[in-house]
Amino acid sequence: MTQYLADPSAATAPESPGTPGRPGWWRDAVIYQVYPRSFADGNGDGMGDLQGVRARLPHLKALGVDAVWLSPFYASPQADAGYDVADYRAIDPMFGTLHDADAVIRDAHELGLRIIVDLVPNHCSDQHLWFRKALAEGPGSPLRARFHFRPGQGPDGELPPNDWESIFGGPAWTRTENPDGTPGEWYLHLFAAEQPDFNWDHPAVRDEFRSVLRFWLDLGVDGFRIDVAHGLVKAAGLPDLGRAGQLKLLGNDVLPFFDQDGVHAIYRSWRTVLEEYPGERIGVAEAWTPTTERTARYVRPDELHQAFNFHFLGAEWDAERLREVIDDSLDAMRPVGAPTTWVLSNHDVVRHTTRYADGDPARGLRRARAATLLMLALPGSAYLYQGEELGLPEVTDLPDGARQDPAFFRTSADGQTGQDGLRDGCRVPIPWAGTEAPYGFGPRAGGPSWLPQPESWAGLSVEAQTGRPGSTLELYREALTVRRAHPALGAGESVEWLAAPDGVLAFRRRAGGDGPDFVCTVNTTGEPVALAAPGRALLVSDGELPRGEGEVTQAPDTAVWWAV
Ligand code: BGC
């Protein structure tokens, strides 16, 4: 059974994270990612929507998170599940209306939850007005300068302008047709062909996005998650990469179209916009960079507030490797004074329950729960992806006919599916209640859901896990309660590593003053380990409290939180 032995001195933390107006709220915020298509379907059409989000906000409040990040809900043809935006100031009818967005923001604020929206500035949809006009007006149109249009190579311009490949597979260029029907210029799209890249050297693009920021800030959002934040500026002259090979989503390569120094001026100008508004509105960079030092450049004091730390997400379940990544992440952020962030799952990667399974789902869940306690014990801000609080696994047997991920359909030259062809498996609508699909995702038992859910998910629903001792949902709730109350948890710059047996991580966090210290121990091995109990166990990831005082036995693949 999961146990939380309340620490009376911890219950009197002066201010809880998420209190509106608390200075530096984002330094230790726990931020929950809602993927609107798959969170809750208010109108019963099988697709999640803003009414659904609004109705389920109390779940997020009860879970104990501080903020909600909403993946895109803007007007979009959905070529990449909304990351292809046709109108940055409009809501796609499948998600609702601007009135619904306003209601979500207001209700969230009433509950003490902040709202972060997704901003997609690297590219838009090929149905965006600028791009449609640029195409229709033909070569020479001034609107083409807002994108990367180029003549092709070869005698008839039949070859792409350079050798860049799309992250989703295939060439990063698509040839256009001139208004008179003849083959025309090519345009750049680092992702799907329906996602033309903006040319960020063009002042109109810069002005437009500052205006879009203000539009949403005026509506009351607390921040932006910035999609492909490292991609906006391309190396001058768009030089060849010089090698073939599929580039990875969340990769670490040095590339002429990612992490160019020129992106930072953009974020400095955005910071001034954010600072015009009260209440510490934040920018969070989704920046895949070669090193954590490069990531830190996005969160210098006059740039953005946070950047995702994919190096942690990418680390395997191994004590040494995890410790290395944790130290490296903290060391990289310290000089710039930004909080480190931690994330284990999102809408682009295989859920961590499955990543850690090594073929054994029970082991995967055990490790996932331990990894969550590890993450929530670290200094900084943590991101949760919807459904991880239910211990949901990746759905690996979706029928091809149900899939929507463009990466799945952009087959590579050798006929294999694109390397990110599995992203639908983490996007299956989450189960809320009941015994029949869609398990409360929609209003009606037997109603539709845009991706089919496994039958086993009935037992994983919010309803099924609420109040069930030892459930993953209750573990998350307890962990977030302790994290909020314990004076040694939350913001900070470092951890103090303690001596531990091979394969075990042990670190201390100091509360300062008279407050109780905190220790986290993680056994990443497949064997029980004997440990000297560092204090009183507060929370155990698998619910089994190690035996007795003094020496205890910590079960395989578990984490324990200790009050010291
Ligand atoms: C988003 C993906 C999206 C891509 C293109 C990413 O990093 O998280 O879901 O496909 O950007 O917008």
XYZ file of C-alpha atoms and ligand atoms in Angstrom:
576
model
C 0.000 0.000 0.000
C 1.219 3.489 -0.733
C 1.732 5.355 2.480
C 2.143 8.979 3.265
C 3.096 9.652 6.835
C 2.277 13.317 7.165
C 5.102 15.407 8.502
C 3.467 18.060 10.693
C 6.288 20.558 10.226
C 5.885 20.232 6.470
C 2.198 21.115 6.423
C 2.875 24.741 7.202
C 4.731 25.758 4.038
C 4.072 29.496 3.823
C 2.876 29.611 0.242
C 1.938 26.782 -2.046
C 3.088 26.649 -5.659
C 0.377 27.911 -7.970
C -0.786 30.678 -5.679
C -1.584 33.481 -8.123
C 1.022 36.164 -7.863
C 3.622 34.048 -6.059
C 6.957 35.378 -7.303
C 8.929 32.861 -9.287
C 5.963 30.460 -9.451
C 7.467 28.831 -12.538
C 10.735 27.879 -10.845
C 9.235 24.781 -9.261
C 5.875 24.468 -11.021
C 4.486 21.041 -11.898
C 2.977 21.509 -15.331
C 0.502 19.021 -16.805
C 0.341 18.619 -20.569
C -3.147 18.311 -21.991
C -3.260 16.954 -25.518
C -6.727 18.298 -26.341
C -7.694 15.690 -28.936
C -7.289 12.911 -26.423
C -8.112 14.431 -23.043
C -11.894 14.715 -22.855
C -14.614 14.895 -25.485
C -17.388 17.261 -24.418
C -19.652 16.999 -27.461
C -19.437 13.270 -28.149
C -17.929 13.412 -31.642
C -15.006 11.193 -30.648
C -12.478 14.031 -30.580
C -11.424 15.794 -27.391
C -12.314 19.471 -27.144
C -12.146 22.571 -24.958
C -15.526 21.889 -23.325
C -14.069 18.569 -22.276
C -10.944 20.232 -20.885
C -13.077 22.694 -18.979
C -15.194 19.966 -17.419
C -12.127 18.020 -16.302
C -10.136 20.873 -14.757
C -11.178 19.730 -11.262
C -9.271 16.461 -11.872
C -6.109 18.502 -12.439
C -6.775 20.552 -9.349
C -7.264 17.385 -7.297
C -4.110 15.908 -8.794
C -2.206 18.871 -7.414
C -0.508 20.399 -10.451
C 0.219 24.117 -10.755
C -0.300 24.743 -14.436
C -1.731 23.188 -17.568
C -0.020 23.272 -20.959
C -2.486 22.837 -23.797
C -1.142 21.435 -27.071
C -2.433 23.366 -30.115
C -6.168 23.962 -30.506
C -5.890 26.576 -33.261
C -7.610 26.551 -36.647
C -5.766 23.858 -38.551
C -6.295 21.261 -41.269
C -4.724 18.794 -38.788
C -2.004 17.549 -41.113
C 0.157 17.253 -37.966
C -2.511 17.113 -35.252
C -2.749 20.891 -34.992
C 0.998 21.682 -35.208
C 0.080 23.024 -38.656
C -1.649 26.283 -37.798
C -3.797 28.080 -40.367
C -4.885 30.919 -38.070
C -3.021 31.689 -34.843
C -5.903 33.723 -33.431
C -8.749 31.282 -34.053
C -9.841 28.025 -32.449
C -10.428 25.045 -34.687
C -14.167 24.245 -34.696
C -13.366 20.657 -33.741
C -12.054 21.998 -30.420
C -14.679 24.716 -29.882
C -14.658 28.489 -29.987
C -12.685 31.411 -28.635
C -15.405 31.690 -26.027
C -14.543 28.136 -24.878
C -10.841 29.011 -24.682
C -11.683 32.066 -22.627
C -13.844 29.932 -20.330
C -11.038 27.381 -19.854
C -8.615 30.167 -18.892
C -11.079 31.761 -16.487
C -12.118 28.510 -14.827
C -8.508 27.419 -14.491
C -7.588 30.689 -12.834
C -10.496 30.353 -10.439
C -9.117 26.968 -9.429
C -5.632 28.440 -8.977
C -4.290 26.712 -12.103
C -2.277 28.561 -14.722
C -2.680 28.049 -18.446
C 0.191 27.741 -20.916
C -0.642 27.560 -24.603
C 1.396 26.065 -27.408
C 2.847 28.476 -29.945
C 4.095 27.125 -33.269
C 6.396 29.763 -34.813
C 8.762 27.660 -36.940
C 6.142 26.840 -39.535
C 2.466 27.288 -40.259
C -0.066 25.318 -42.279
C -0.031 25.392 -46.063
C -3.581 26.720 -45.595
C -2.339 29.838 -43.757
C -3.446 32.932 -45.664
C 0.116 34.168 -46.275
C 1.203 30.863 -47.772
C -1.893 30.436 -49.928
C -1.415 33.941 -51.324
C 2.315 33.427 -51.782
C 1.568 30.340 -53.865
C -1.218 31.964 -55.841
C 0.791 35.089 -56.654
C 3.690 33.045 -58.040
C 7.464 33.671 -58.068
C 8.359 37.243 -57.198
C 5.410 37.676 -54.845
C 6.630 39.639 -51.805
C 4.742 37.143 -49.630
C 7.132 34.402 -50.759
C 9.900 36.206 -48.841
C 8.091 35.296 -45.608
C 8.851 31.633 -46.327
C 11.858 29.851 -47.847
C 11.043 29.635 -51.554
C 13.978 28.746 -53.834
C 14.469 27.662 -57.416
C 15.456 24.016 -57.747
C 18.850 22.689 -58.843
C 19.483 20.815 -62.099
C 18.824 21.930 -65.684
C 15.080 22.257 -65.144
C 15.125 23.013 -61.456
C 13.920 19.472 -60.895
C 16.192 18.853 -57.886
C 15.607 20.300 -54.415
C 17.609 23.434 -53.497
C 19.669 21.561 -50.896
C 20.006 18.146 -49.275
C 17.998 18.756 -46.106
C 15.555 16.063 -45.047
C 12.228 16.399 -43.297
C 12.165 15.295 -39.669
C 9.196 13.159 -40.657
C 11.086 11.475 -43.495
C 11.674 12.340 -47.170
C 13.029 15.625 -48.560
C 12.514 18.883 -46.642
C 11.492 20.608 -49.893
C 8.371 20.399 -52.025
C 8.128 21.747 -55.528
C 5.290 24.131 -56.296
C 3.288 24.636 -59.419
C 3.253 28.085 -60.983
C -0.113 29.803 -61.431
C 0.126 28.868 -65.169
C 0.518 25.165 -64.309
C 4.264 24.866 -65.043
C 6.613 23.401 -62.400
C 7.798 26.175 -60.128
C 9.967 26.972 -57.115
C 10.474 24.755 -54.108
C 9.616 25.636 -50.507
C 11.224 24.441 -47.292
C 9.371 22.397 -44.672
C 11.400 20.768 -41.935
C 8.320 18.744 -41.015
C 5.424 17.673 -43.281
C 4.906 19.277 -46.701
C 1.773 20.872 -45.237
C 3.992 22.777 -42.754
C 5.987 25.444 -44.649
C 8.786 27.033 -42.588
C 8.616 30.760 -41.962
C 11.567 32.935 -42.915
C 12.421 34.574 -39.606
C 14.753 37.069 -41.257
C 11.624 38.807 -42.517
C 10.430 41.635 -40.242
C 6.759 40.901 -40.972
C 7.159 37.425 -39.474
C 8.743 38.867 -36.335
C 6.012 41.515 -35.990
C 3.257 38.996 -36.540
C 4.401 36.707 -33.750
C 4.834 39.510 -31.240
C 1.247 40.420 -32.067
C 0.098 36.800 -31.641
C 1.801 36.694 -28.231
C -0.111 39.807 -27.181
C -3.392 38.380 -28.456
C -3.167 35.410 -26.089
C -1.616 37.377 -23.240
C -4.551 39.777 -23.458
C -6.847 36.780 -23.134
C -5.065 35.911 -19.895
C -2.725 33.016 -20.656
C 0.194 32.578 -18.268
C 2.729 31.507 -20.826
C 3.720 29.773 -24.025
C 5.324 26.460 -24.841
C 7.326 27.310 -27.934
C 7.325 24.559 -30.517
C 10.650 23.845 -32.274
C 12.108 26.926 -30.582
C 15.565 26.035 -31.876
C 14.508 25.942 -35.527
C 13.408 29.443 -36.406
C 16.692 30.716 -37.823
C 18.501 28.786 -40.532
C 22.227 29.050 -41.391
C 22.823 31.784 -43.975
C 22.627 30.477 -47.526
C 20.893 27.258 -46.434
C 24.078 25.169 -46.830
C 23.946 21.463 -47.587
C 24.147 19.169 -44.615
C 26.562 17.019 -46.586
C 25.175 13.697 -45.527
C 22.035 11.668 -45.906
C 20.258 9.960 -43.070
C 17.019 10.342 -41.247
C 17.107 13.119 -38.655
C 15.405 12.426 -35.401
C 12.660 14.246 -33.574
C 14.262 15.143 -30.222
C 17.709 14.490 -31.699
C 20.983 16.019 -30.514
C 22.789 16.580 -33.824
C 24.555 19.794 -34.844
C 22.611 20.984 -37.893
C 22.434 24.069 -40.142
C 18.732 24.504 -39.461
C 18.684 24.033 -35.686
C 20.063 25.942 -32.723
C 21.570 28.789 -34.723
C 22.805 31.702 -32.618
C 20.346 34.043 -34.340
C 17.337 32.558 -32.537
C 18.273 34.252 -29.292
C 17.515 37.778 -30.481
C 13.953 36.599 -31.136
C 13.534 35.336 -27.589
C 15.010 38.504 -26.131
C 12.365 40.470 -28.002
C 9.645 38.096 -26.775
C 10.824 38.499 -23.201
C 10.132 42.212 -23.410
C 6.585 41.429 -24.548
C 6.062 38.961 -21.684
C 7.365 41.528 -19.213
C 4.726 44.031 -20.311
C 2.157 41.850 -18.546
C 1.730 41.347 -14.810
C 2.053 38.001 -13.049
C 5.230 36.520 -14.574
C 4.012 35.168 -17.897
C 6.529 32.630 -19.133
C 8.085 31.199 -22.271
C 9.138 27.540 -22.391
C 11.428 26.427 -25.186
C 11.059 23.101 -26.877
C 14.669 23.157 -28.010
C 16.542 20.033 -29.013
C 20.185 20.945 -28.802
C 23.418 18.968 -28.809
C 24.258 19.727 -25.157
C 22.607 21.000 -21.990
C 24.924 24.048 -22.188
C 23.386 24.941 -25.540
C 19.916 24.466 -24.029
C 20.827 26.865 -21.202
C 21.352 29.659 -23.715
C 17.565 29.759 -24.299
C 16.926 30.585 -20.652
C 19.435 33.331 -20.011
C 17.912 36.029 -17.811
C 16.694 38.164 -20.733
C 15.336 35.255 -22.805
C 12.845 32.512 -21.997
C 12.081 31.103 -18.562
C 12.348 27.376 -19.068
C 13.523 24.855 -21.649
C 12.579 21.212 -21.819
C 15.316 18.877 -20.718
C 15.135 16.013 -23.186
C 18.483 14.680 -22.019
C 16.721 13.420 -18.871
C 13.870 11.933 -20.906
C 16.389 10.126 -23.095
C 18.390 8.562 -20.243
C 17.992 4.834 -19.767
C 17.024 3.273 -16.430
C 20.504 3.134 -15.040
C 21.724 4.804 -11.850
C 25.030 6.018 -13.245
C 23.519 7.429 -16.399
C 20.678 9.117 -14.528
C 23.078 10.697 -12.064
C 25.236 11.976 -14.903
C 22.265 13.566 -16.672
C 20.933 15.082 -13.443
C 24.308 16.648 -12.580
C 24.868 17.806 -16.112
C 21.407 19.405 -16.265
C 21.797 21.201 -12.947
C 25.345 22.319 -13.773
C 24.236 23.716 -17.120
C 21.402 25.822 -15.710
C 23.205 27.173 -12.629
C 25.287 29.809 -14.461
C 22.217 31.313 -16.131
C 20.065 31.167 -12.990
C 17.225 29.284 -14.676
C 15.391 26.330 -13.154
C 16.079 22.913 -14.587
C 13.050 21.123 -15.997
C 12.317 17.422 -15.959
C 10.024 15.442 -18.201
C 9.510 11.729 -18.799
C 6.741 11.624 -21.408
C 4.977 13.799 -23.951
C 2.899 13.470 -27.114
C 5.952 12.736 -29.296
C 7.589 9.854 -27.457
C 6.761 6.328 -26.338
C 5.218 6.538 -22.862
C 7.841 5.931 -20.202
C 5.927 3.019 -18.681
C 6.615 1.173 -21.929
C 10.089 2.633 -22.558
C 11.305 1.232 -19.262
C 9.569 -2.142 -19.614
C 12.246 -4.073 -21.520
C 9.526 -6.481 -22.536
C 7.922 -6.782 -19.089
C 4.976 -4.391 -18.603
C 4.892 -4.889 -14.817
C 8.566 -3.901 -14.620
C 7.845 -0.913 -16.856
C 5.151 0.359 -14.518
C 7.315 -0.206 -11.451
C 10.178 1.759 -12.969
C 7.854 4.472 -14.262
C 6.467 5.053 -10.776
C 9.987 5.150 -9.339
C 11.128 7.521 -12.093
C 8.242 9.845 -11.259
C 9.255 10.016 -7.610
C 12.830 10.657 -8.705
C 11.737 13.441 -11.053
C 9.473 15.114 -8.512
C 12.245 15.075 -5.907
C 14.676 16.965 -8.137
C 15.110 20.737 -7.950
C 13.201 22.712 -10.574
C 10.027 22.348 -12.570
C 8.465 19.078 -13.750
C 6.217 18.274 -16.697
C 3.622 15.507 -16.658
C 1.916 14.155 -19.760
C -1.776 13.341 -19.542
C -2.411 9.735 -18.601
C 0.962 9.115 -16.985
C -0.746 9.678 -13.635
C -2.793 6.585 -14.537
C 0.305 4.572 -15.441
C -0.946 4.233 -19.012
C 1.298 2.209 -21.295
C 1.966 3.000 -24.940
C -0.625 1.411 -27.257
C 1.536 -0.606 -29.613
C -1.083 -2.460 -31.652
C -3.106 0.330 -33.261
C -4.460 -0.719 -36.646
C -2.701 1.174 -39.453
C -6.073 2.414 -40.656
C -6.595 4.297 -37.390
C -3.251 6.103 -37.416
C -2.949 9.813 -38.098
C 0.697 10.676 -37.396
C 2.131 12.173 -40.605
C 5.492 10.595 -39.795
C 3.853 7.204 -40.218
C 2.818 8.030 -43.755
C 5.983 9.753 -44.945
C 7.818 6.580 -45.821
C 11.545 6.774 -46.229
C 13.365 5.932 -49.438
C 13.969 2.324 -48.408
C 10.257 1.788 -47.945
C 10.399 1.730 -44.157
C 7.971 3.909 -42.252
C 9.329 7.173 -40.894
C 11.304 6.776 -37.696
C 8.679 8.596 -35.655
C 5.820 6.530 -36.993
C 4.746 5.464 -33.528
C 3.517 8.764 -32.120
C -0.160 7.762 -32.231
C 0.460 5.147 -29.531
C 0.895 7.779 -26.793
C -2.046 9.835 -28.050
C -4.855 7.360 -27.400
C -7.747 9.050 -25.522
C -7.409 8.622 -21.785
C -9.907 6.626 -19.682
C -11.960 8.452 -17.076
C -14.663 6.058 -15.906
C -16.947 3.134 -16.662
C -16.474 -0.312 -18.110
C -17.220 0.348 -21.764
C -15.130 2.309 -24.274
C -14.548 5.215 -24.533
C -14.376 4.940 -20.712
C -15.797 8.368 -20.029
C -13.594 10.101 -22.618
C -16.841 11.031 -24.356
C -20.262 11.583 -22.805
C -21.793 8.271 -23.947
C -20.791 4.659 -23.257
C -20.282 2.982 -26.619
C -19.622 6.382 -28.227
C -16.708 7.064 -30.565
C -13.071 7.897 -29.842
C -10.678 8.972 -32.595
C -8.213 6.229 -31.681
C -9.396 2.926 -30.193
C -8.587 2.294 -26.522
C -7.450 -1.097 -25.185
C -10.059 -2.954 -23.113
C -7.618 -3.177 -20.227
C -7.911 0.576 -19.761
C -11.237 0.201 -17.921
C -9.197 -0.816 -14.886
C -6.869 2.164 -15.293
C -9.513 4.894 -15.416
C -9.497 7.852 -13.054
C -12.644 6.446 -11.447
C -11.126 2.987 -11.011
C -7.953 4.364 -9.423
C -9.433 7.083 -7.235
C -9.220 6.092 -3.599
C -7.640 2.739 -4.461
C -4.673 2.341 -2.142
C -1.476 1.875 -4.083
C -2.907 3.014 -7.426
C -0.657 5.069 -9.659
C -3.132 7.961 -9.505
C -3.032 7.993 -5.703
C 0.762 7.803 -5.784
C 0.890 10.916 -7.994
C -1.580 12.743 -5.766
C 0.374 11.909 -2.646
C 3.695 12.787 -4.249
C 2.388 16.171 -5.382
C 0.948 16.829 -1.934
C 4.267 16.077 -0.270
C 6.204 18.037 -2.891
C 4.024 21.074 -2.327
C 4.315 20.937 1.438
C 7.876 19.790 2.085
C 10.229 22.746 2.575
C 13.203 20.926 1.023
C 11.379 20.163 -2.246
C 10.633 22.374 -5.238
C 13.031 25.035 -6.460
C 16.767 24.668 -5.963
C 20.048 24.439 -7.788
C 21.650 21.221 -6.722
C 21.302 17.899 -4.963
C 23.721 16.403 -2.484
C 24.637 12.862 -3.521
C 24.961 10.311 -0.744
C 27.040 7.149 -0.729
C 24.939 4.235 -1.996
C 25.392 0.675 -3.256
C 25.933 0.090 -6.984
C 22.814 0.762 -8.998
C 21.251 2.911 -6.272
C 20.828 6.679 -6.377
C 20.605 8.501 -3.070
C 20.499 12.246 -2.629
C 19.664 14.758 0.022
C 17.862 18.063 -0.349
C 18.236 20.610 2.403
C 15.362 22.747 3.604
C 17.568 25.370 5.190
C 16.765 26.914 8.569
C 15.045 24.517 10.946
C 13.094 22.714 8.257
C 13.413 18.940 7.846
C 15.767 17.683 5.152
C 14.673 15.240 2.525
C 16.314 12.170 1.009
C 15.345 10.224 -2.096
C 16.693 6.728 -2.733
C 16.171 4.940 -6.043
C 17.029 1.289 -6.578
C 17.457 0.891 -10.345
C 18.614 -2.717 -10.063
C 16.519 -5.841 -10.468
C 17.504 -6.993 -6.956
C 16.461 -5.873 -3.480
C 19.160 -3.805 -1.769
C 19.917 -3.346 1.907
C 20.220 0.305 2.947
C 20.721 2.185 6.165
C 17.407 4.049 6.533
C 18.265 7.734 6.226
C 15.131 8.807 8.109
C 11.431 8.162 8.169
C 9.848 6.908 4.938
C 7.303 9.362 3.571
C 6.385 7.689 0.321
C 7.357 4.467 -1.423
C 6.820 4.077 -5.160
C 5.574 0.489 -5.013
C 3.740 0.917 -1.750
C 5.889 -1.568 0.162
C 7.567 0.188 3.072
C 11.043 -1.098 3.708
C 11.146 -3.085 6.928
C 11.926 -1.635 10.311
C 14.191 1.127 11.530
C 17.900 1.154 10.878
C 18.658 -1.165 7.983
C 15.885 -1.588 5.439
C 15.448 -3.498 2.227
C 14.467 -1.499 -0.798
C 12.678 -3.506 -3.481
C 13.924 -3.625 -7.110
C 13.010 -0.673 -9.366
C 11.584 1.480 -6.606
C 12.074 4.940 -5.179
C 11.560 6.019 -1.579
C 11.104 9.519 -0.193
C 12.451 10.046 3.310
C 12.008 12.811 5.859
C 15.291 13.379 7.609
C 5.876 18.873 -31.686
C 5.452 17.778 -32.588
C 5.261 18.370 -33.963
C 6.499 19.118 -34.426
C 6.209 20.011 -35.571
C 7.231 19.170 -32.283
O 8.279 19.227 -31.648
O 5.962 18.534 -30.344
O 4.296 17.135 -32.152
O 4.989 17.351 -34.866
O 7.006 19.934 -33.416
O 5.433 21.088 -35.165
